[in-house]
Coordinates of C-alpha atoms and ligand atoms in Angstrom, one line a residue:
X1 CA 165.0 -42.8 -227.6
X2 CA 165.8 -43.3 -223.9
X3 CA 166.9 -46.8 -222.9
X4 CA 166.7 -49.0 -219.9
X5 CA 168.1 -52.5 -219.0
X6 CA 166.8 -55.0 -216.7
X7 CA 166.9 -58.8 -216.0
X8 CA 163.1 -59.6 -216.2
X9 CA 160.9 -57.8 -218.5
X10 CA 157.2 -58.6 -218.2
X11 CA 154.8 -57.4 -221.2
X12 CA 151.1 -57.3 -219.9
X13 CA 150.0 -56.4 -216.3
X14 CA 147.2 -58.8 -216.0
X15 CA 147.0 -61.6 -213.3
X16 CA 150.0 -63.5 -215.1
X17 CA 152.3 -60.8 -215.6
X18 CA 151.6 -58.7 -212.5
X19 CA 152.1 -61.8 -210.2
X20 CA 155.3 -62.7 -212.1
X21 CA 156.5 -59.1 -211.5
X22 CA 155.5 -59.1 -207.7
X23 CA 157.1 -62.4 -207.1
X24 CA 160.4 -61.6 -209.1
X25 CA 160.5 -58.3 -207.0
X26 CA 160.2 -60.3 -203.8
X27 CA 163.1 -62.4 -204.9
X28 CA 165.3 -59.5 -205.7
X29 CA 165.3 -59.8 -209.5
X30 CA 165.5 -56.4 -211.2
X31 CA 161.9 -56.3 -213.0
X32 CA 160.2 -53.8 -215.4
X33 CA 156.5 -54.2 -216.3
X34 CA 155.1 -52.9 -219.3
X35 CA 151.3 -52.5 -219.5
X36 CA 149.4 -50.5 -222.4
X37 CA 146.0 -50.3 -220.7
X38 CA 145.2 -50.7 -217.0
X39 CA 147.1 -52.9 -214.3
X40 CA 145.0 -55.9 -213.7
X41 CA 144.4 -56.8 -217.2
X42 CA 141.3 -58.5 -218.3
X43 CA 140.6 -60.2 -215.0
X44 CA 140.5 -57.0 -212.9
X45 CA 139.2 -54.5 -215.2
X46 CA 136.7 -56.2 -217.6
X47 CA 136.6 -59.8 -216.5
X48 CA 136.5 -61.7 -213.4
X49 CA 135.9 -59.0 -210.9
X50 CA 133.5 -56.7 -212.7
X51 CA 131.6 -59.7 -213.6
X52 CA 131.3 -61.1 -210.2
X53 CA 130.5 -57.7 -208.7
X54 CA 127.6 -57.4 -211.5
X55 CA 126.3 -61.0 -210.7
X56 CA 126.2 -59.8 -207.1
X57 CA 124.2 -56.7 -207.8
X58 CA 121.8 -58.9 -209.9
X59 CA 121.6 -61.5 -207.3
X60 CA 120.6 -59.0 -204.7
X61 CA 118.1 -57.2 -206.9
X62 CA 116.5 -60.8 -207.6
X63 CA 116.2 -61.5 -204.0
X64 CA 114.5 -58.4 -203.3
X65 CA 112.1 -58.8 -206.2
X66 CA 111.6 -62.3 -205.0
X67 CA 110.5 -61.0 -201.5
X68 CA 108.2 -58.4 -203.2
X69 CA 106.3 -61.3 -204.9
X70 CA 105.4 -63.4 -201.8
X71 CA 107.6 -66.0 -200.4
X72 CA 107.8 -68.9 -198.1
X73 CA 110.1 -67.1 -195.6
X74 CA 107.3 -64.5 -194.7
X75 CA 109.3 -61.5 -195.6
X76 CA 107.4 -58.6 -197.1
X77 CA 109.1 -55.9 -199.2
X78 CA 107.8 -53.2 -201.6
X79 CA 108.5 -53.6 -205.2
X80 CA 112.1 -52.8 -205.5
X81 CA 113.8 -50.6 -208.0
X82 CA 117.5 -50.4 -209.3
X83 CA 119.7 -47.4 -210.0
X84 CA 121.9 -48.9 -212.6
X85 CA 124.4 -46.1 -212.8
X86 CA 124.9 -46.3 -209.2
X87 CA 125.5 -49.9 -209.2
X88 CA 127.9 -49.5 -212.0
X89 CA 129.7 -46.9 -209.8
X90 CA 129.7 -49.5 -207.0
X91 CA 131.3 -52.1 -209.3
X92 CA 133.8 -49.6 -210.6
X93 CA 134.9 -48.9 -207.1
X94 CA 135.7 -52.6 -206.2
X95 CA 137.7 -52.8 -209.5
X96 CA 139.4 -49.6 -208.6
X97 CA 140.3 -50.9 -205.0
X98 CA 141.9 -53.9 -206.7
X99 CA 143.7 -52.4 -209.4
X100 CA 145.0 -49.7 -207.1
X101 CA 146.3 -52.5 -204.8
X102 CA 148.2 -54.0 -207.6
X103 CA 150.0 -51.0 -208.4
X104 CA 151.0 -50.5 -204.5
X105 CA 152.0 -54.2 -204.4
X106 CA 154.3 -53.8 -207.5
X107 CA 155.7 -50.5 -206.0
X108 CA 156.4 -52.2 -202.7
X109 CA 158.3 -55.0 -204.4
X110 CA 160.5 -52.7 -206.4
X111 CA 158.9 -53.4 -209.8
X112 CA 159.4 -50.6 -212.4
X113 CA 155.9 -50.1 -214.1
X114 CA 156.1 -48.5 -217.7
X115 CA 152.9 -47.4 -218.9
X116 CA 152.6 -47.8 -222.7
X117 CA 152.4 -50.2 -225.5
X118 CA 155.4 -52.5 -225.9
X119 CA 156.5 -53.6 -229.4
X120 CA 159.0 -56.6 -229.5
X121 CA 162.3 -55.8 -231.5
X122 CA 164.0 -59.1 -230.7
X123 CA 164.1 -61.7 -227.8
X124 CA 165.9 -59.4 -225.7
X125 CA 164.6 -56.0 -226.9
X126 CA 161.3 -54.3 -226.6
X127 CA 160.3 -50.7 -227.6
X128 CA 157.7 -48.9 -225.6
X129 CA 155.5 -46.1 -227.0
X130 CA 155.4 -44.5 -223.4
X131 CA 152.0 -42.8 -222.5
X132 CA 153.9 -39.8 -221.2
X133 CA 157.4 -39.0 -222.5
X134 CA 159.9 -40.2 -225.3
X135 CA 159.7 -43.7 -226.5
X136 CA 161.8 -46.2 -224.5
X137 CA 164.0 -49.0 -225.5
X138 CA 164.4 -51.6 -222.9
X139 CA 166.9 -54.5 -222.9
X140 CA 166.5 -57.6 -220.8
X141 CA 168.0 -61.0 -220.1
X142 CA 164.6 -62.7 -219.8
X143 CA 161.3 -61.6 -221.6
X144 CA 158.0 -62.9 -220.1
X145 CA 155.2 -62.5 -222.5
X146 CA 151.6 -62.2 -220.6
X147 CA 149.6 -60.4 -223.1
X148 CA 146.4 -62.2 -222.6
X149 CA 143.5 -62.8 -224.9
X150 CA 140.8 -61.2 -227.0
X151 CA 137.2 -62.0 -227.7
X152 CA 136.5 -64.1 -230.8
X153 CA 134.3 -62.1 -233.1
X154 CA 132.1 -63.4 -235.5
X155 CA 132.5 -62.0 -239.1
X156 CA 128.8 -61.3 -239.7
X157 CA 128.3 -59.9 -236.4
X158 CA 131.1 -57.4 -235.6
X159 CA 131.3 -55.7 -232.1
X160 CA 130.1 -52.2 -232.6
X161 CA 126.7 -50.4 -232.0
X162 CA 124.3 -52.7 -230.3
X163 CA 126.6 -55.8 -230.8
X164 CA 128.7 -56.0 -227.7
X165 CA 131.4 -57.8 -226.1
X166 CA 131.5 -58.9 -222.5
X167 CA 133.3 -55.5 -221.9
X168 CA 130.4 -53.2 -223.0
X169 CA 127.8 -55.8 -221.5
X170 CA 129.4 -55.3 -218.1
X171 CA 129.2 -51.4 -218.4
X172 CA 125.8 -50.9 -219.3
X173 CA 123.9 -48.1 -217.4
X174 CA 120.4 -48.9 -219.0
X175 CA 118.8 -52.2 -218.9
X176 CA 118.3 -53.6 -222.3
X177 CA 114.7 -54.5 -223.3
X178 CA 115.8 -57.5 -225.4
X179 CA 119.2 -59.1 -224.9
X180 CA 120.2 -61.8 -227.2
X181 CA 123.4 -63.6 -226.0
X182 CA 125.4 -65.7 -228.6
X183 CA 127.3 -68.4 -226.7
X184 CA 126.1 -70.3 -223.9
X185 CA 129.6 -70.8 -222.4
X186 CA 131.2 -69.1 -219.3
X187 CA 130.5 -65.5 -220.2
X188 CA 127.2 -65.8 -222.1
X189 CA 125.5 -67.6 -219.1
X190 CA 127.1 -65.6 -216.2
X191 CA 126.1 -62.3 -217.9
X192 CA 122.9 -63.6 -219.5
X193 CA 121.7 -64.6 -216.1
X194 CA 122.8 -61.5 -214.5
X195 CA 120.8 -59.4 -217.0
X196 CA 117.8 -61.4 -216.7
X197 CA 117.8 -61.1 -212.9
X198 CA 118.2 -57.1 -213.5
X199 CA 115.0 -57.3 -215.5
X200 CA 115.9 -57.8 -219.4
X201 CA 114.4 -60.3 -221.6
X202 CA 117.0 -62.7 -222.3
X203 CA 117.4 -65.1 -225.3
X204 CA 120.5 -67.5 -225.6
X205 CA 121.5 -68.7 -228.9
X206 CA 124.0 -71.7 -228.7
X207 CA 125.5 -73.5 -231.7
X208 CA 126.0 -76.7 -229.5
X209 CA 123.2 -79.1 -228.4
X210 CA 123.4 -78.0 -224.7
X211 CA 124.6 -75.2 -222.7
X212 CA 128.4 -75.1 -221.4
X213 CA 128.9 -78.1 -223.6
X214 CA 132.5 -78.7 -222.2
X215 CA 130.7 -80.1 -219.1
X216 CA 128.9 -83.4 -218.7
X217 CA 124.8 -83.6 -218.8
X218 CA 124.4 -84.5 -215.2
X219 CA 126.3 -81.2 -214.2
X220 CA 124.7 -79.0 -216.6
X221 CA 121.0 -80.2 -216.0
X222 CA 120.3 -78.1 -212.8
X223 CA 121.7 -74.9 -214.6
X224 CA 119.5 -75.7 -217.5
X225 CA 116.4 -76.2 -215.2
X226 CA 117.4 -72.8 -213.6
X227 CA 117.5 -71.0 -216.9
X228 CA 114.2 -72.0 -217.7
X229 CA 112.9 -71.0 -214.3
X230 CA 114.7 -67.7 -214.7
X231 CA 112.7 -67.2 -218.0
X232 CA 115.6 -67.2 -220.1
X233 CA 114.7 -68.3 -223.7
X234 CA 117.1 -71.1 -225.0
X235 CA 117.8 -71.7 -228.7
X236 CA 120.3 -74.7 -228.9
X237 CA 121.8 -76.1 -232.2
X238 CA 121.3 -72.5 -233.5
X239 CA 123.6 -70.1 -235.0
X240 CA 123.4 -66.2 -235.3
X241 CA 123.5 -65.1 -238.9
X242 CA 123.4 -61.2 -238.5
X243 CA 121.2 -58.3 -237.7
X244 CA 118.3 -57.5 -239.7
X245 CA 117.7 -53.7 -240.9
X246 CA 115.1 -53.4 -237.9
X247 CA 117.9 -54.3 -235.4
X248 CA 116.6 -57.8 -234.5
X249 CA 119.1 -60.9 -234.8
X250 CA 118.5 -63.4 -237.6
X251 CA 119.5 -67.0 -236.4
X252 CA 119.4 -70.3 -238.1
X253 CA 118.9 -73.7 -236.3
X254 CA 120.6 -76.9 -237.4
X255 CA 117.5 -78.1 -239.0
X256 CA 117.6 -75.1 -241.3
X257 CA 114.9 -73.0 -239.7
X258 CA 115.5 -69.3 -239.9
X259 CA 114.0 -66.8 -237.5
X260 CA 114.4 -63.6 -236.0
X261 CA 114.8 -62.5 -232.3
X262 CA 114.0 -59.2 -230.9
X263 CA 117.3 -57.8 -229.8
X264 CA 118.1 -54.2 -228.7
X265 CA 121.5 -55.7 -227.5
X266 CA 123.4 -58.6 -228.8
X267 CA 126.2 -60.0 -226.5
X268 CA 128.8 -62.2 -228.7
X269 CA 130.4 -64.5 -226.2
X270 CA 131.8 -67.3 -228.5
X271 CA 135.2 -68.0 -226.8
X272 CA 138.5 -65.9 -226.6
X273 CA 141.9 -66.4 -228.3
X274 CA 145.4 -65.5 -227.4
X275 CA 146.6 -62.0 -228.0
X276 CA 149.4 -62.6 -230.5
X277 CA 148.9 -59.7 -233.0
X278 CA 150.0 -56.1 -233.1
X279 CA 153.1 -56.2 -230.9
X280 CA 155.9 -57.8 -233.0
X281 CA 155.6 -61.3 -231.8
X282 CA 155.7 -62.9 -235.1
X283 CA 159.2 -61.4 -235.5
X284 CA 160.3 -64.1 -232.8
X285 CA 158.9 -67.0 -235.0
X286 CA 158.0 -68.9 -231.8
X287 CA 156.6 -72.4 -232.0
X288 CA 152.8 -72.2 -231.7
X289 CA 150.4 -74.6 -230.4
X290 CA 147.3 -73.6 -232.5
X291 CA 146.6 -70.0 -231.9
X292 CA 148.6 -70.0 -228.5
X293 CA 152.2 -69.7 -227.9
X294 CA 153.6 -73.1 -227.2
X295 CA 155.3 -73.7 -223.9
X296 CA 156.8 -76.3 -222.0
X297 CA 156.1 -77.4 -218.5
X298 CA 158.2 -74.4 -217.1
X299 CA 156.5 -72.1 -219.5
X300 CA 159.5 -71.7 -221.7
X301 CA 158.9 -70.9 -225.3
X302 CA 160.9 -72.2 -228.3
X303 CA 163.3 -69.2 -227.8
X304 CA 165.8 -69.2 -224.9
X305 CA 164.8 -66.8 -222.1
X306 CA 161.5 -66.1 -223.8
X307 CA 158.7 -67.0 -221.6
X308 CA 154.8 -67.0 -222.1
X309 CA 152.0 -67.5 -219.5
X310 CA 148.3 -67.1 -218.9
X311 CA 145.8 -67.0 -221.7
X312 CA 148.5 -66.0 -224.4
X313 CA 149.7 -69.7 -223.7
X314 CA 146.2 -71.2 -224.4
X315 CA 143.6 -73.3 -222.3
X316 CA 142.4 -73.1 -219.8
X317 CA 142.2 -69.5 -219.8
X318 CA 141.7 -68.8 -216.2
X319 CA 143.3 -66.0 -213.9
X320 CA 144.3 -68.4 -211.5
X321 CA 146.2 -70.5 -213.8
X322 CA 147.9 -67.1 -215.2
X323 CA 148.9 -66.3 -211.7
X324 CA 150.5 -69.8 -210.8
X325 CA 152.5 -69.6 -214.0
X326 CA 153.6 -66.2 -213.3
X327 CA 154.7 -67.1 -210.0
X328 CA 156.6 -70.0 -211.2
X329 CA 158.4 -68.3 -214.1
X330 CA 159.6 -65.7 -211.6
X331 CA 161.1 -68.4 -209.3
X332 CA 162.8 -70.1 -212.1
X333 CA 164.3 -66.6 -213.4
X334 CA 165.6 -66.3 -209.9
X335 CA 167.3 -69.7 -209.8
X336 CA 164.5 -71.8 -208.2
X337 CA 163.8 -75.4 -209.6
X338 CA 160.0 -75.3 -210.6
X339 CA 157.8 -76.9 -213.0
X340 CA 154.0 -76.3 -213.9
X341 CA 152.2 -79.7 -213.4
X342 CA 149.3 -79.4 -211.3
X343 CA 146.9 -82.2 -210.8
X344 CA 144.0 -79.9 -210.6
X345 CA 143.1 -76.5 -212.2
X346 CA 139.9 -75.9 -210.5
X347 CA 137.2 -74.2 -212.9
X348 CA 134.1 -72.3 -211.5
X349 CA 131.1 -71.1 -213.4
X350 CA 129.4 -68.5 -211.4
X351 CA 125.9 -69.4 -213.0
X352 CA 122.8 -69.7 -210.8
X353 CA 123.5 -72.6 -209.4
X354 CA 127.3 -72.4 -209.6
X355 CA 129.3 -75.1 -211.2
X356 CA 132.7 -76.1 -210.1
X357 CA 135.2 -78.8 -211.5
X358 CA 138.6 -79.8 -210.2
X359 CA 140.8 -82.9 -211.5
X360 CA 139.4 -85.5 -213.7
X361 CA 135.7 -86.0 -214.6
X362 CA 134.3 -89.6 -215.0
X363 CA 134.5 -89.4 -218.9
X364 CA 138.1 -88.0 -218.6
X365 CA 139.2 -90.8 -216.2
X366 CA 137.9 -93.4 -218.6
X367 CA 139.4 -91.8 -221.5
X368 CA 142.8 -92.2 -219.8
X369 CA 142.1 -96.0 -219.1
X370 CA 141.7 -95.6 -215.3
X371 CA 139.3 -97.6 -213.5
X372 CA 137.4 -95.4 -211.0
X373 CA 134.7 -95.3 -208.5
X374 CA 132.2 -92.5 -208.8
X375 CA 129.8 -91.2 -206.3
X376 CA 127.6 -88.4 -205.7
X377 CA 125.7 -86.6 -202.7
X378 CA 122.7 -84.5 -203.1
X379 CA 122.3 -81.2 -201.4
X380 CA 118.7 -82.2 -200.9
X381 CA 120.2 -84.2 -197.9
X382 CA 122.5 -81.5 -196.7
X383 CA 121.1 -79.5 -193.8
X384 CA 123.0 -76.2 -194.6
X385 CA 121.8 -76.3 -198.2
X386 CA 118.2 -76.8 -197.1
X387 CA 118.4 -74.0 -194.8
X388 CA 119.3 -71.5 -197.2
X389 CA 116.8 -72.6 -199.8
X390 CA 119.8 -74.5 -201.9
X391 CA 118.7 -78.0 -201.8
X392 CA 119.4 -78.3 -205.6
X393 CA 122.6 -80.0 -206.9
X394 CA 125.2 -82.4 -205.9
X395 CA 128.8 -83.1 -205.1
X396 CA 130.5 -86.0 -207.1
X397 CA 133.8 -87.5 -206.4
X398 CA 136.0 -89.7 -208.9
X399 CA 138.6 -92.0 -207.4
X400 CA 141.0 -94.5 -208.7
X401 CA 139.1 -97.9 -207.8
X402 CA 142.3 -99.6 -207.0
X403 CA 143.8 -97.2 -204.3
X404 CA 140.8 -95.1 -203.6
X405 CA 142.9 -92.0 -204.2
X406 CA 140.7 -89.0 -205.3
X407 CA 141.2 -87.9 -208.7
X408 CA 138.7 -85.3 -209.2
X409 CA 135.4 -83.7 -207.9
X410 CA 132.6 -81.8 -209.6
X411 CA 129.7 -80.2 -208.0
X412 CA 126.7 -78.0 -208.8
X413 CA 124.8 -75.9 -206.3
X414 CA 124.3 -72.7 -204.6
X415 CA 127.6 -71.4 -203.2
X416 CA 129.6 -74.3 -204.5
X417 CA 132.4 -72.2 -205.7
X418 CA 133.8 -72.2 -202.2
X419 CA 134.4 -75.8 -202.2
X420 CA 136.8 -75.7 -205.0
X421 CA 139.7 -75.1 -202.5
X422 CA 138.7 -78.3 -200.6
X423 CA 138.4 -80.1 -203.7
X424 CA 142.0 -79.1 -204.8
X425 CA 143.7 -79.9 -201.4
X426 CA 142.2 -83.5 -201.6
X427 CA 143.5 -83.9 -205.1
X428 CA 147.0 -82.3 -204.7
X429 CA 147.8 -83.8 -201.4
X430 CA 146.9 -87.3 -202.8
X431 CA 143.9 -88.0 -200.2
X432 CA 142.0 -91.2 -200.5
X433 CA 138.3 -91.3 -199.9
X434 CA 139.0 -92.6 -196.4
X435 CA 141.0 -89.6 -195.7
X436 CA 138.1 -87.4 -196.7
X437 CA 135.4 -89.4 -195.1
X438 CA 137.2 -89.5 -191.7
X439 CA 137.8 -85.7 -191.5
X440 CA 135.4 -83.7 -189.1
X441 CA 133.5 -81.1 -191.3
X442 CA 131.8 -78.5 -189.5
X443 CA 128.1 -78.5 -189.2
X444 CA 126.0 -77.5 -190.6
X445 CA 128.1 -76.5 -193.8
X446 CA 128.0 -77.3 -197.4
X447 CA 131.5 -79.1 -196.9
X448 CA 129.7 -81.9 -195.1
X449 CA 128.5 -82.8 -198.6
X450 CA 132.1 -83.4 -199.5
X451 CA 132.7 -85.7 -196.8
X452 CA 129.2 -87.6 -197.2
X453 CA 130.3 -87.9 -201.1
X454 CA 133.6 -89.5 -200.1
X455 CA 131.7 -91.8 -197.5
X456 CA 129.1 -92.8 -200.1
X457 CA 132.0 -93.9 -202.6
X458 CA 133.2 -96.1 -199.8
X459 CA 129.5 -97.6 -199.4
X460 CA 128.7 -95.9 -196.0
X461 CA 127.3 -92.4 -196.3
X462 CA 125.4 -91.5 -193.1
X463 CA 122.9 -89.1 -194.1
X464 CA 121.4 -90.9 -197.3
Ligands
FAD1 P1 145.2 -60.5 -219.2 O1 144.2 -60.3 -217.8 O2 144.2 -60.4 -220.5 O3 146.2 -59.3 -219.2 C1 147.0 -59.0 -220.3 C2 147.5 -57.5 -220.2 O4 148.4 -57.5 -221.3 C3 146.4 -56.6 -220.5 O5 146.3 -55.8 -219.2 C4 146.8 -56.1 -221.7 O6 146.4 -54.7 -221.7 C5 148.3 -56.0 -221.7 N1 149.0 -56.0 -223.0 C6 148.8 -57.0 -224.0 N2 149.6 -56.6 -225.1 C7 150.3 -55.5 -224.6 C8 151.4 -54.8 -225.2 N3 152.0 -55.1 -226.4 N4 152.2 -53.8 -224.4 C9 151.6 -53.6 -223.2 N5 150.6 -54.4 -222.5 C10 149.9 -55.3 -223.3 N6 138.9 -66.2 -215.1 C11 138.7 -66.8 -214.0 O7 139.8 -67.6 -213.7 N7 137.7 -66.5 -213.2 C12 136.6 -65.8 -213.7 O8 135.7 -65.7 -213.0 C13 136.7 -65.4 -215.0 N8 136.0 -64.2 -215.2 C14 135.9 -63.8 -216.6 C15 134.9 -62.9 -216.9 C16 135.0 -62.3 -218.2 C17 133.9 -61.5 -218.6 C18 136.2 -62.5 -218.9 C19 136.5 -61.7 -220.4 C20 137.2 -63.3 -218.6 C21 137.2 -63.9 -217.3 N9 138.2 -64.9 -217.0 C22 137.9 -65.2 -215.5 C23 139.4 -65.0 -217.7 C24 140.4 -64.0 -217.1 O9 140.1 -62.8 -217.2 C25 141.6 -64.5 -217.8 O10 142.1 -66.0 -217.9 C26 143.1 -63.6 -217.2 O11 142.9 -62.3 -217.2 C27 144.1 -64.0 -218.1 O12 145.4 -63.3 -217.3 P2 146.6 -62.7 -218.2 O13 147.5 -62.2 -217.3 O14 147.0 -64.1 -219.1 O15 146.0 -61.8 -219.4
NAD2 P1 133.4 -70.3 -223.9 O1 134.3 -71.2 -224.7 O2 133.1 -70.6 -222.6 O3 131.8 -70.5 -224.6 C1 131.5 -70.2 -225.9 C2 130.3 -70.9 -226.4 O4 130.0 -70.3 -227.5 C3 130.4 -72.3 -226.6 O5 129.3 -72.8 -226.0 C4 130.3 -72.6 -227.9 O6 129.7 -73.8 -228.3 C5 129.4 -71.2 -228.3 N1 129.5 -70.9 -229.8 C6 130.5 -70.9 -230.4 N2 130.4 -70.5 -231.9 C7 129.3 -70.0 -231.8 C8 128.3 -69.5 -232.8 N3 128.8 -69.2 -234.1 N4 126.9 -69.3 -232.5 C9 126.5 -69.7 -231.3 N5 127.3 -70.3 -230.3 C10 128.6 -70.4 -230.5 O7 133.7 -68.8 -224.1 P2 133.3 -67.5 -223.5 O8 132.0 -67.7 -222.5 O9 133.4 -66.4 -224.5 O10 134.5 -67.2 -222.4 C11 135.8 -67.2 -222.9 C12 136.7 -67.6 -222.0 O11 136.8 -66.8 -220.7 C13 136.3 -68.9 -221.2 O12 136.7 -70.1 -222.0 C14 137.1 -68.9 -220.1 O13 138.4 -69.3 -220.0 C15 137.1 -67.5 -219.7 N6 136.0 -67.0 -218.5 C16 136.0 -67.7 -217.3 C17 135.0 -67.5 -216.4 C18 135.1 -68.2 -215.1 O14 136.1 -68.8 -214.8 N7 134.1 -68.2 -214.2 C19 134.1 -66.6 -216.7 C20 134.0 -65.8 -218.0 C21 135.0 -66.2 -218.9

């Protein structure tokens, strides 16, 4: 077996691992990154990027269909058609560009990439079944675990055949006639809406009483209305029981009604869990936090110089959190003083309409015993939103009553994902309502609704 020594060894080339490796390389830390599959991890290959590309295809197709059906704008087009194989090839091209870019960045920063599956021997030694060539033993001073997560599977609905996970649902080249989505969370709704817009009949089966159950009702109400308008059938308080012999999906509602939904594809999207099995992690006997590896505010595990980041380290399982943790660990290994204590990790749900949250919600503030002022501003009073047929939804702010310091933002509406940056700046920079209210926001933009929300919380909104 060949051997190699390094200062930092990263297992996993997703957003957590590759960012850690790039930053370590920038800081002159000898770094090896081991990836068993494709650089870019879940996010770039089978997650964030292909899903947003597919959502874009679906949106454009739905727009064309909308215009072919008569519309207020006076645009006329013939009935559109879509070549799904070509759309998938375009999506794969976007993924390829980004993953190729990650490889180039790693090379540029002197990171050695080893292609193969890593197996942990001890906290300083890893063996890799290298894809080409003989096995490799790597010895390191610091071991960074960034192995990500895997989808939760339902025992009575294992993935295979017509039962698919998000990975297969993102790659279909034929439109399913009847798609049943199990789970109305991020993946279920993002992909369910996309396939509905691409022409499939979509039914969503959700165990909870509402969609996106981690968000409050005020926020999810416009999403619910949109699902209904799109013609997606919702079965709330309902669980999937298994496939019938004829390929339908048997479901049971909380009041014990059992019925069968027609399904030529079933997408199971009931959450993801940290990837902790199959690579010798158990041999380290690390402290765990539920199914995730337990870490402190520097992403240190319970073993010295063994670090864990991203989905492996638990919720929120979001790419930007993984990247921020990766960058931080690289800097600590290089001798810098850092800790991971963000006031806001924004979360965006790319549904139609989009939904974004950053910092504390009114309920979270209340649970912490903080007295807050809460105010919202509707997009129906925002010129930009109305001029792009996006008058639904609102921006909401949560501020500490005593000091008017902004603690949180929530928004739902067309294109609100791009407001997440403004939301986080205000929270992380300790802005007060007055600061946001007195900044000149360009007109006409959705950003004006952010300013107006702050003004409304102060009692003097201008446009409502
Ligand atoms: P991963 O990206 O999962 O990367 C882990 C890597 O480790 C993988 O490449 C894997 O092959 C490798 N690996 C594992 N074990 C080994 C081993 N033993 N040896 C070698 N290599 C190994 N998040 C967002 O913020 N925004 C979104 O819009 C978004 N959309 C999503 C859509 C979908 C459909 C899915 C499934 C997820 C989405 N996410 C989104 C979540 C996001 O993808 C994850 O939070 C993010 O990828 C986590 O990064 P990570 O580096 O922790 O792990
Ligand atoms: P999720 O946790 O967002 O949603 C799972 C849903 O399934 C929940 O609503 C839950 O109540 C429901 N559910 C659970 N068991 C069920 C059952 N037996 N029958 C019916 N419903 C059931 O999980 P997800 O949609 O699989 O996404 C996984 C993770 O991936 C997310 O939590 C997020 O971290 C990440 N992600 C993020 C984005 C984004 O940032 N835009 C997009 C996709 C995925």
